[in-house]
CSV table of C-alpha atoms and ligand atoms in Angstrom, one decimal:
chain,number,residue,atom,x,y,z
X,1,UNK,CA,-18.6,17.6,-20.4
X,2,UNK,CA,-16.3,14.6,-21.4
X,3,UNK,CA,-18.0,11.0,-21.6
X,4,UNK,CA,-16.5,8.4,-19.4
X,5,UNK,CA,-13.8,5.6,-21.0
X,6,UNK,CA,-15.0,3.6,-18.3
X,7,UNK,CA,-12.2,0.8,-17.7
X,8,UNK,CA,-14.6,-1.2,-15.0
X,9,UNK,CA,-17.5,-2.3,-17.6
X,10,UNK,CA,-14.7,-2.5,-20.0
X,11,UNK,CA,-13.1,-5.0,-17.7
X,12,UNK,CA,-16.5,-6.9,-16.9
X,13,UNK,CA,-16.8,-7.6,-20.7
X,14,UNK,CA,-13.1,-8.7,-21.4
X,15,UNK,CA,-13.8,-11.0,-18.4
X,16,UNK,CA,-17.0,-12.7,-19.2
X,17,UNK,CA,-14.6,-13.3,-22.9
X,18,UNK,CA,-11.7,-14.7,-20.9
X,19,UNK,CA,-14.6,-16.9,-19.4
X,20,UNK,CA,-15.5,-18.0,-22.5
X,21,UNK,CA,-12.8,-18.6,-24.0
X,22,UNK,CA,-11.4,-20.8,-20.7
X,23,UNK,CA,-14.3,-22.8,-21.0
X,24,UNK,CA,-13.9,-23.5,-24.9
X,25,UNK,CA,-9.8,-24.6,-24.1
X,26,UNK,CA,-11.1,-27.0,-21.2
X,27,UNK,CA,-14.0,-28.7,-23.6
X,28,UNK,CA,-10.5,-29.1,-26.0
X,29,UNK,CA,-8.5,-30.4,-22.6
X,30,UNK,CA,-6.3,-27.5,-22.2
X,31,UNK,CA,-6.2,-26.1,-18.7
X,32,UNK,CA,-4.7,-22.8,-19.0
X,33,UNK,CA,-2.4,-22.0,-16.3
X,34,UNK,CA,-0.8,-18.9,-15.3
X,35,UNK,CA,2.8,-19.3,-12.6
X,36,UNK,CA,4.0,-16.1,-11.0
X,37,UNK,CA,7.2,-16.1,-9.6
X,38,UNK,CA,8.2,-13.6,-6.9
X,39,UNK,CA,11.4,-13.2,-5.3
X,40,UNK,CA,11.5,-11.5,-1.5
X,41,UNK,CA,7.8,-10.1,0.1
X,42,UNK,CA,7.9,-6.5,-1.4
X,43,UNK,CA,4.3,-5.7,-0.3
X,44,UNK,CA,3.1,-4.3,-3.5
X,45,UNK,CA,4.0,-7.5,-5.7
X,46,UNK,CA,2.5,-9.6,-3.1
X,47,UNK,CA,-1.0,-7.7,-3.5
X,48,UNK,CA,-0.3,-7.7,-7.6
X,49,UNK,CA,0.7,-11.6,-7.0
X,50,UNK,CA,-2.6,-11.5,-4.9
X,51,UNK,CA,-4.7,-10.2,-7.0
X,52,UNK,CA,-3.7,-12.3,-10.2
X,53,UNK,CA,-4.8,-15.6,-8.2
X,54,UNK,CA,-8.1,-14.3,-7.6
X,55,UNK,CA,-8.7,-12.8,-11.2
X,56,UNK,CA,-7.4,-16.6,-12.3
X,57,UNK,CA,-10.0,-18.5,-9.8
X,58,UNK,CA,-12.5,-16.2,-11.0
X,59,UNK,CA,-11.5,-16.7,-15.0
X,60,UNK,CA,-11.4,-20.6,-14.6
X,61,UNK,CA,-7.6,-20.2,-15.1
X,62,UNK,CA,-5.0,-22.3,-12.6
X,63,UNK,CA,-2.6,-20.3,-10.7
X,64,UNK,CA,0.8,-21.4,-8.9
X,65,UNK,CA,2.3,-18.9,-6.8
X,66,UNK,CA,6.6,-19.8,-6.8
X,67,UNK,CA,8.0,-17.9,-3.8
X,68,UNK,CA,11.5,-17.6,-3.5
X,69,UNK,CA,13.5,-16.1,-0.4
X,70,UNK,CA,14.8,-12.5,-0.8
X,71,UNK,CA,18.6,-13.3,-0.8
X,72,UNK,CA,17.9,-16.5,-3.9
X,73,UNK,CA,20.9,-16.7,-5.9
X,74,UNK,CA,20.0,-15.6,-9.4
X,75,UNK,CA,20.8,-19.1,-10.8
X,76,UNK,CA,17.6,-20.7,-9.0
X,77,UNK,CA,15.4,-18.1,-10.6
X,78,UNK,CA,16.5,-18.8,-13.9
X,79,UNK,CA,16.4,-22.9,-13.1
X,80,UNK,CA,13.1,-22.1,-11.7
X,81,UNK,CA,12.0,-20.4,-14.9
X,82,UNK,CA,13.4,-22.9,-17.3
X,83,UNK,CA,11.4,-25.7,-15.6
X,84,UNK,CA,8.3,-23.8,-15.9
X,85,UNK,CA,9.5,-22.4,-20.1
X,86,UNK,CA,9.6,-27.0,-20.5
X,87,UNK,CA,6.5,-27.7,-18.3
X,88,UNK,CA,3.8,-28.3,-21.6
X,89,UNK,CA,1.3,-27.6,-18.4
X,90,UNK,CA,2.4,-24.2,-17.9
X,91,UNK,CA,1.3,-21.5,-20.1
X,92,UNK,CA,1.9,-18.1,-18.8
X,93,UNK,CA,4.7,-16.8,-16.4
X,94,UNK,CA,5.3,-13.6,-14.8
X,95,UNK,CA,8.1,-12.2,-12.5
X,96,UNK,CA,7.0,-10.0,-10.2
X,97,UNK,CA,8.6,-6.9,-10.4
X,98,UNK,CA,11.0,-5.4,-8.8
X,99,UNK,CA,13.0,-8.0,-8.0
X,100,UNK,CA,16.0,-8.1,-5.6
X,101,UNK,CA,19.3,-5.5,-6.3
X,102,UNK,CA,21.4,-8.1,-6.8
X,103,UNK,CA,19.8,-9.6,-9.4
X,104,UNK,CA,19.9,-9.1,-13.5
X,105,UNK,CA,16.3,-7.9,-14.4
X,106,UNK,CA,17.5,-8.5,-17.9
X,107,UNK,CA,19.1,-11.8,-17.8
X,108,UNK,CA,15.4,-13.2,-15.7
X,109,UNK,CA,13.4,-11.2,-17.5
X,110,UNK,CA,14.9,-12.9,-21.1
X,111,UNK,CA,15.1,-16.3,-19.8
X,112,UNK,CA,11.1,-16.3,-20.0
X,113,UNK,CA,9.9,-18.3,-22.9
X,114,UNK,CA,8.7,-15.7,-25.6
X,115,UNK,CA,5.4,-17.6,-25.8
X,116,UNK,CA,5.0,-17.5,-22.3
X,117,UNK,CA,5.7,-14.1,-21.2
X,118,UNK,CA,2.4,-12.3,-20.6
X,119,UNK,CA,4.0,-10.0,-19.3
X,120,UNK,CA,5.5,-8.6,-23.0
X,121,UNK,CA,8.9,-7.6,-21.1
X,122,UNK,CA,11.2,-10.3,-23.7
X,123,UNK,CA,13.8,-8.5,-26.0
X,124,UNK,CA,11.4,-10.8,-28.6
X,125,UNK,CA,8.3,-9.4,-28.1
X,126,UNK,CA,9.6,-6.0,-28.0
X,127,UNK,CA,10.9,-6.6,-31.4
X,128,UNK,CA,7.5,-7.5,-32.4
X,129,UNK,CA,5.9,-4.6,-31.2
X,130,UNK,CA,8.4,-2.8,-33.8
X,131,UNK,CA,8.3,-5.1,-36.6
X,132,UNK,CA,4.1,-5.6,-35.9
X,133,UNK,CA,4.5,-9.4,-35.8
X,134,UNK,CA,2.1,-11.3,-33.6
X,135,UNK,CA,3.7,-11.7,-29.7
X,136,UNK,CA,2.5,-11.0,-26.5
X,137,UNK,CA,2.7,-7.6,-25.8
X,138,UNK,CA,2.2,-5.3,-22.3
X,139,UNK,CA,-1.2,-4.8,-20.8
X,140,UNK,CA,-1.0,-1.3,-19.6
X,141,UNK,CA,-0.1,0.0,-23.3
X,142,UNK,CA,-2.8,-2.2,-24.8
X,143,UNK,CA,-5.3,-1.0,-22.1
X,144,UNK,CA,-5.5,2.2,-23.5
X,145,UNK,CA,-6.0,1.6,-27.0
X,146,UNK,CA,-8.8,-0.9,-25.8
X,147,UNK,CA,-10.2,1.4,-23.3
X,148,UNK,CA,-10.9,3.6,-26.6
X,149,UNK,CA,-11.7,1.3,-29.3
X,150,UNK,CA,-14.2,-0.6,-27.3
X,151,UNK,CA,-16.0,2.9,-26.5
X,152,UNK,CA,-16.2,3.5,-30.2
X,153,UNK,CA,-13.2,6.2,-30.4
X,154,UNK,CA,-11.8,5.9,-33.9
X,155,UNK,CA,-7.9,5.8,-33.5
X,156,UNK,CA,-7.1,5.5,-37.4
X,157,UNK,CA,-5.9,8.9,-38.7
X,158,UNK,CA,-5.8,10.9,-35.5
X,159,UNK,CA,-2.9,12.6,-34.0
X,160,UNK,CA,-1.7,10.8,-30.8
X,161,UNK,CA,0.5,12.5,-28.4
X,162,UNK,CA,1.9,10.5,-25.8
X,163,UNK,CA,3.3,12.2,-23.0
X,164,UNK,CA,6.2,9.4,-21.4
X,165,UNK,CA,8.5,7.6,-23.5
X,166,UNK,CA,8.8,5.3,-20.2
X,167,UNK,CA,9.7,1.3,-21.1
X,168,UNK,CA,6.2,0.1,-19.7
X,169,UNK,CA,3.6,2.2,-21.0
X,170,UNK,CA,4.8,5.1,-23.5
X,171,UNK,CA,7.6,3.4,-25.7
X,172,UNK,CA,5.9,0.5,-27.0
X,173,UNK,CA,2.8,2.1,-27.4
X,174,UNK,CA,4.5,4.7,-29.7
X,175,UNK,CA,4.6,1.3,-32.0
X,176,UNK,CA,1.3,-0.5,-30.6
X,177,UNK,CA,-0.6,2.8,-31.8
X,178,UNK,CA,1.0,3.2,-34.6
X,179,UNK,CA,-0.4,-0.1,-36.1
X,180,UNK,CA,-4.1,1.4,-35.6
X,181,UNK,CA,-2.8,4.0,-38.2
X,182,UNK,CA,-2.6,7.0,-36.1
X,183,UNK,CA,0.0,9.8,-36.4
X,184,UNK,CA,2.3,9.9,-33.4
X,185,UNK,CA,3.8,12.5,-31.8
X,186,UNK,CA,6.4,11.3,-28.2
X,187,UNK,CA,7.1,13.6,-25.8
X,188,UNK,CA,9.3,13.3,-22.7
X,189,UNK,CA,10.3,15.3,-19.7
X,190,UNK,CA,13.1,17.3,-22.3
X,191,UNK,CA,10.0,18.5,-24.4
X,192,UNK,CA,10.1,22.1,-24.2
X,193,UNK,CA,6.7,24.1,-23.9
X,194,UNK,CA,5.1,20.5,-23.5
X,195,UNK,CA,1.2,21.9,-24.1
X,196,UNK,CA,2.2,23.5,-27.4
X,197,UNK,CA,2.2,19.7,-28.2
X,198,UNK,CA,-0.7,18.5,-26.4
X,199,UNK,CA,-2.9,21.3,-27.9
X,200,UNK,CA,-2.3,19.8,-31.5
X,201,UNK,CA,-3.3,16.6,-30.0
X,202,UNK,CA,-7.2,14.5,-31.5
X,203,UNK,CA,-5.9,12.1,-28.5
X,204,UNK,CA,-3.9,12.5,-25.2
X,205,UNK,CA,-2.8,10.0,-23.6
X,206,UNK,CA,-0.5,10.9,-20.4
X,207,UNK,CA,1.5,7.7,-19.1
X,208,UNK,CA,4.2,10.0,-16.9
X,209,UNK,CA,4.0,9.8,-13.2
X,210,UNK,CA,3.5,13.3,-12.2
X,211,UNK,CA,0.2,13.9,-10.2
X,212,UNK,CA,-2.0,16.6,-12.9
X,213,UNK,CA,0.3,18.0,-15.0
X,214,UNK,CA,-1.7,17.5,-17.7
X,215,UNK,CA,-4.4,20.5,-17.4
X,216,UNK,CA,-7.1,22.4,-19.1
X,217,UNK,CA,-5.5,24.6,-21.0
X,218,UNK,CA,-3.1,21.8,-23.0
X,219,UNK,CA,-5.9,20.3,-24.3
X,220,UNK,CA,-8.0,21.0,-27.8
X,221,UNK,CA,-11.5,21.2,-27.0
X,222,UNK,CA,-13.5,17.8,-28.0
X,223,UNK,CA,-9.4,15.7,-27.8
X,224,UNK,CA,-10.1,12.6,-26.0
X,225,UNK,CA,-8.1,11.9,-23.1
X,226,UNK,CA,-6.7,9.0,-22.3
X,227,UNK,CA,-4.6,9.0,-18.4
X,228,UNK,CA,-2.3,6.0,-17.5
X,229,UNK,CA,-0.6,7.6,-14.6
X,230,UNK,CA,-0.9,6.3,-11.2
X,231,UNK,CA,0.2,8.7,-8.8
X,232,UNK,CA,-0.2,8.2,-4.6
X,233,UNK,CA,-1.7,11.1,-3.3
X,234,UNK,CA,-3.0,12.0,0.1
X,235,UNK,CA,-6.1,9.5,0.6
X,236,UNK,CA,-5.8,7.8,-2.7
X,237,UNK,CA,-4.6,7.7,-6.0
X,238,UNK,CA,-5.0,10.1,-8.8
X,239,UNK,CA,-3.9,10.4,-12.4
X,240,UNK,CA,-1.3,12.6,-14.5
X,241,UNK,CA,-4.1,14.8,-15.7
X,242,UNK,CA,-6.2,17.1,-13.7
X,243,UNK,CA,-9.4,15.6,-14.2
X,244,UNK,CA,-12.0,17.8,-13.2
X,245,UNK,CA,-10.6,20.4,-15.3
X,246,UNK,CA,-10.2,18.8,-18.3
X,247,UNK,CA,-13.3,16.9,-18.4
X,248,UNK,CA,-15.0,20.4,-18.9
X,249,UNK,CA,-13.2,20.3,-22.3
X,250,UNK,CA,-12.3,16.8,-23.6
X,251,UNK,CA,-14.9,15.0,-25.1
X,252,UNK,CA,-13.7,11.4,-23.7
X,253,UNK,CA,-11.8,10.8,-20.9
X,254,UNK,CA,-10.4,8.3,-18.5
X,255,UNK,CA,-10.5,8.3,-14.9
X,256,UNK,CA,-8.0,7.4,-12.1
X,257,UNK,CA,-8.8,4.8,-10.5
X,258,UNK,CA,-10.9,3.1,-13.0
X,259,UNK,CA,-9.7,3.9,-16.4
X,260,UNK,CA,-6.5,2.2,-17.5
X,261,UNK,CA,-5.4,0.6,-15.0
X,262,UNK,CA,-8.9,-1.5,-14.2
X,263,UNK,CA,-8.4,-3.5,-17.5
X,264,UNK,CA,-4.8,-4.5,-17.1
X,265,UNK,CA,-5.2,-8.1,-15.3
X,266,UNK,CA,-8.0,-8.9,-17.7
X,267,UNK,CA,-5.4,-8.3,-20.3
X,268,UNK,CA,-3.0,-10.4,-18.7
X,269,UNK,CA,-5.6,-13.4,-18.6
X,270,UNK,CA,-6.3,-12.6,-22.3
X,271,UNK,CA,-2.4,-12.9,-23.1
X,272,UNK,CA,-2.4,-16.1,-21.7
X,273,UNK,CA,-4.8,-17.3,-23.5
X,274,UNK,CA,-3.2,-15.9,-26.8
X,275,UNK,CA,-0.1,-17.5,-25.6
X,276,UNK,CA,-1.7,-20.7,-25.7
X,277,UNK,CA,-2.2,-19.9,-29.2
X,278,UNK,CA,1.1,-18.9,-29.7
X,279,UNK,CA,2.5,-22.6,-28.2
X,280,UNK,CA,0.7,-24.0,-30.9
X,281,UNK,CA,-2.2,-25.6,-28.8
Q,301,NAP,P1,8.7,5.9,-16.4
Q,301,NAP,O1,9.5,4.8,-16.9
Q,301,NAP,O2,9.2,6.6,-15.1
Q,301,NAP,O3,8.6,7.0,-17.5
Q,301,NAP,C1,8.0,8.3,-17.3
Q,301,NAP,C2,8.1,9.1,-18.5
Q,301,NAP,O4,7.6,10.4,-18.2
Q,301,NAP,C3,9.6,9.4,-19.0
Q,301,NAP,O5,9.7,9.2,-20.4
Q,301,NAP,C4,9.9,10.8,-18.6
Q,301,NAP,O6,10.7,11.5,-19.5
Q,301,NAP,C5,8.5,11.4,-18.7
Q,301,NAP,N1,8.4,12.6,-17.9
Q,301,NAP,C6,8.7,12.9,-16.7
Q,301,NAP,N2,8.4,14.1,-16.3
Q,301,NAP,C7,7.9,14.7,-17.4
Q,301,NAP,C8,7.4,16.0,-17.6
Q,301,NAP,N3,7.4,17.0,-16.7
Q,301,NAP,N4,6.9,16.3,-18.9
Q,301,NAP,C9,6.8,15.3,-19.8
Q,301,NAP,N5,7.3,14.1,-19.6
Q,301,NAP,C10,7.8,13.8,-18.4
Q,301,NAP,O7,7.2,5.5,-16.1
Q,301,NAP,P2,6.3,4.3,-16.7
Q,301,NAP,O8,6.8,3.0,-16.0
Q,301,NAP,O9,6.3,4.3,-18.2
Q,301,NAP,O10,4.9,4.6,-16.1
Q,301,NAP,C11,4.3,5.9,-16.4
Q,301,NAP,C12,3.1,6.0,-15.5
Q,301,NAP,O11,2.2,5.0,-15.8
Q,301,NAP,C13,3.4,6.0,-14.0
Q,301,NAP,O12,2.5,6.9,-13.3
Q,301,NAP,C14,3.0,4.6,-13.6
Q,301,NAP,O13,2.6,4.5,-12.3
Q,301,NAP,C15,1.9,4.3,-14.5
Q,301,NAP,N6,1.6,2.9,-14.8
Q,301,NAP,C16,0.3,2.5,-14.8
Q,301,NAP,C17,0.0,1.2,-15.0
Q,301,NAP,C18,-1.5,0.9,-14.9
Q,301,NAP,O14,-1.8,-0.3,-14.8
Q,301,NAP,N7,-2.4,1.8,-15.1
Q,301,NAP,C19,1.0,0.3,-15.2
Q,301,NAP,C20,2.3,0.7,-15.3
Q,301,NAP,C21,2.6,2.0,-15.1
Q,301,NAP,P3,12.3,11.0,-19.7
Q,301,NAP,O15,12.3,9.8,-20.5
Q,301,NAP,O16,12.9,12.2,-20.4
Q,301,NAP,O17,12.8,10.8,-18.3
């Protein structure tokens, strides 16, 4: 029976750090500060927005909230943005996604300050991830690779197969993963015979969007298993990999909810406190 990447104590720990390291910055003067901007009152973002203030009030980190009407010209987001890229108070903004049709997710999305962008969505960033320069890179990607290293699963020298080549989780951490010396295999929904691929794997991790389709019988007994899927299912939410059924085989795994996606806002908190860095400060 699998043991547990457990994503909530993870969390706990990564908080009590953010804590720390808050409370070192103020001693200094800095008051880190995190601005989320979101455009229209999609009810998801608002919750994400939501639950960003209270991880901030609980981190000792300032939050401003920018709301901006649904039909906003695309020019005031970008004015908006470039007030916030100049404001030396400011240290970490995020758009909430998705924003309006009518706007260009790549034009607001680039007009973030590299430094600033916790949320690791910059064409410059993305380049780092590739080139292994220091930037400020996605949480959900790096929330896997923490979830294991901080349960003492060695990355270095294993065979990775990602399943989900997807621009938030899968692509960059093809690259994030790589840099912890694994050997990576992609695969994507034009993979043929998908658990020939999977059964090869040391690690799994599964970052698709398809409730279970990762199941027993793809997985090498003792592989660890790592699931970033989030899938809406009748009374909750579940993962891309069958759980029960392969927790009879893997010898780590991660649950949904409470695996991946329970570490993500402390990550975001940590980027802004490495962006800090990053600003010189
Ligand atoms: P995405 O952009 O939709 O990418 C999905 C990927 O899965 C694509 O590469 C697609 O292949 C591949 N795929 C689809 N069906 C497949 C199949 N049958 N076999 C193999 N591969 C298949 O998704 P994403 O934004 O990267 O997100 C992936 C998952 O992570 C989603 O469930 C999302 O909800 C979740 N997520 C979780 C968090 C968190 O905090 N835990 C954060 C963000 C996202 P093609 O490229 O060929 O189309």
């Amino acid at each position: 029976m699998a043991q547990i990447l457990d994503g909530r104590a993870i969390a706990k720990v990564l908080r009590e750090e953010v804590k720390q390291e808050v409370s070192v910055l103020k001693e200094k003067g800095i008051n880190p500060k995190l601005d989320v901007i979101l455009v229209g009152d999609d009810p998801a973002s608002v919750v994400y927005a939501k639950s960003k203030e209270k991880a901030c009030n609980n981190q000792g980190i300032d939050f401003e909230l920018h709301v901006l009407p649904e039909d906003s010209n695309e020019d005031k987001v970008v004015e908006l943005i470039e007030s916030l890229n100049a404001n030396p108070d400011v240290h970490g903004i995020m758009i909430e996604l998705p924003l309006p049709k009518h706007m260009s997710k790549e034009r607001i999305m680039s007009a973030v300050r590299p430094d600033k962008d916790v949320d690791g969505v910059h064409p410059i960033n993305r380049g780092y991830i590739l080139s292994g320069e220091e930037g400020l890179f996605p949480a959900t990607p790096i929330s896997c690779i923490e979830l294991m290293l901080r349960s003492g699963v060695e990355i270095a020298g294993k065979h990775v197969v990602i399943v989900g080549r997807g621009e938030t989780v899968g692509k960059p951490l093809v690259f994030l993963i790589l840099k912890h010396n694994a050997t990576v295999t992609i695969c994507h929904s034009r993979t043929p015979d998908l658990g020939y691929h999977t059964r090869q794997a040391d690690i799994v991790v599964a970052a698709v969007g398809k409730a279970k389709l990762i199941t027993k019988d793809m997985i090498k007994p003792g592989a660890v298993v790592v699931d970033a899927g989030i899938n809406e299912i009748e009374g909750g939410i579940c993962g891309d990999v069958d759980y029960d059924e392969v927790k009879e085989v893997a010898s780590w795994i991660s649950p949904v909810p409470g695996g991946v996606g329970s570490l993500t806002t402390a990550l975001i908190m940590k980027n802004v406190l490495k962006g800090i860095e990053l600003q010189g400060k």
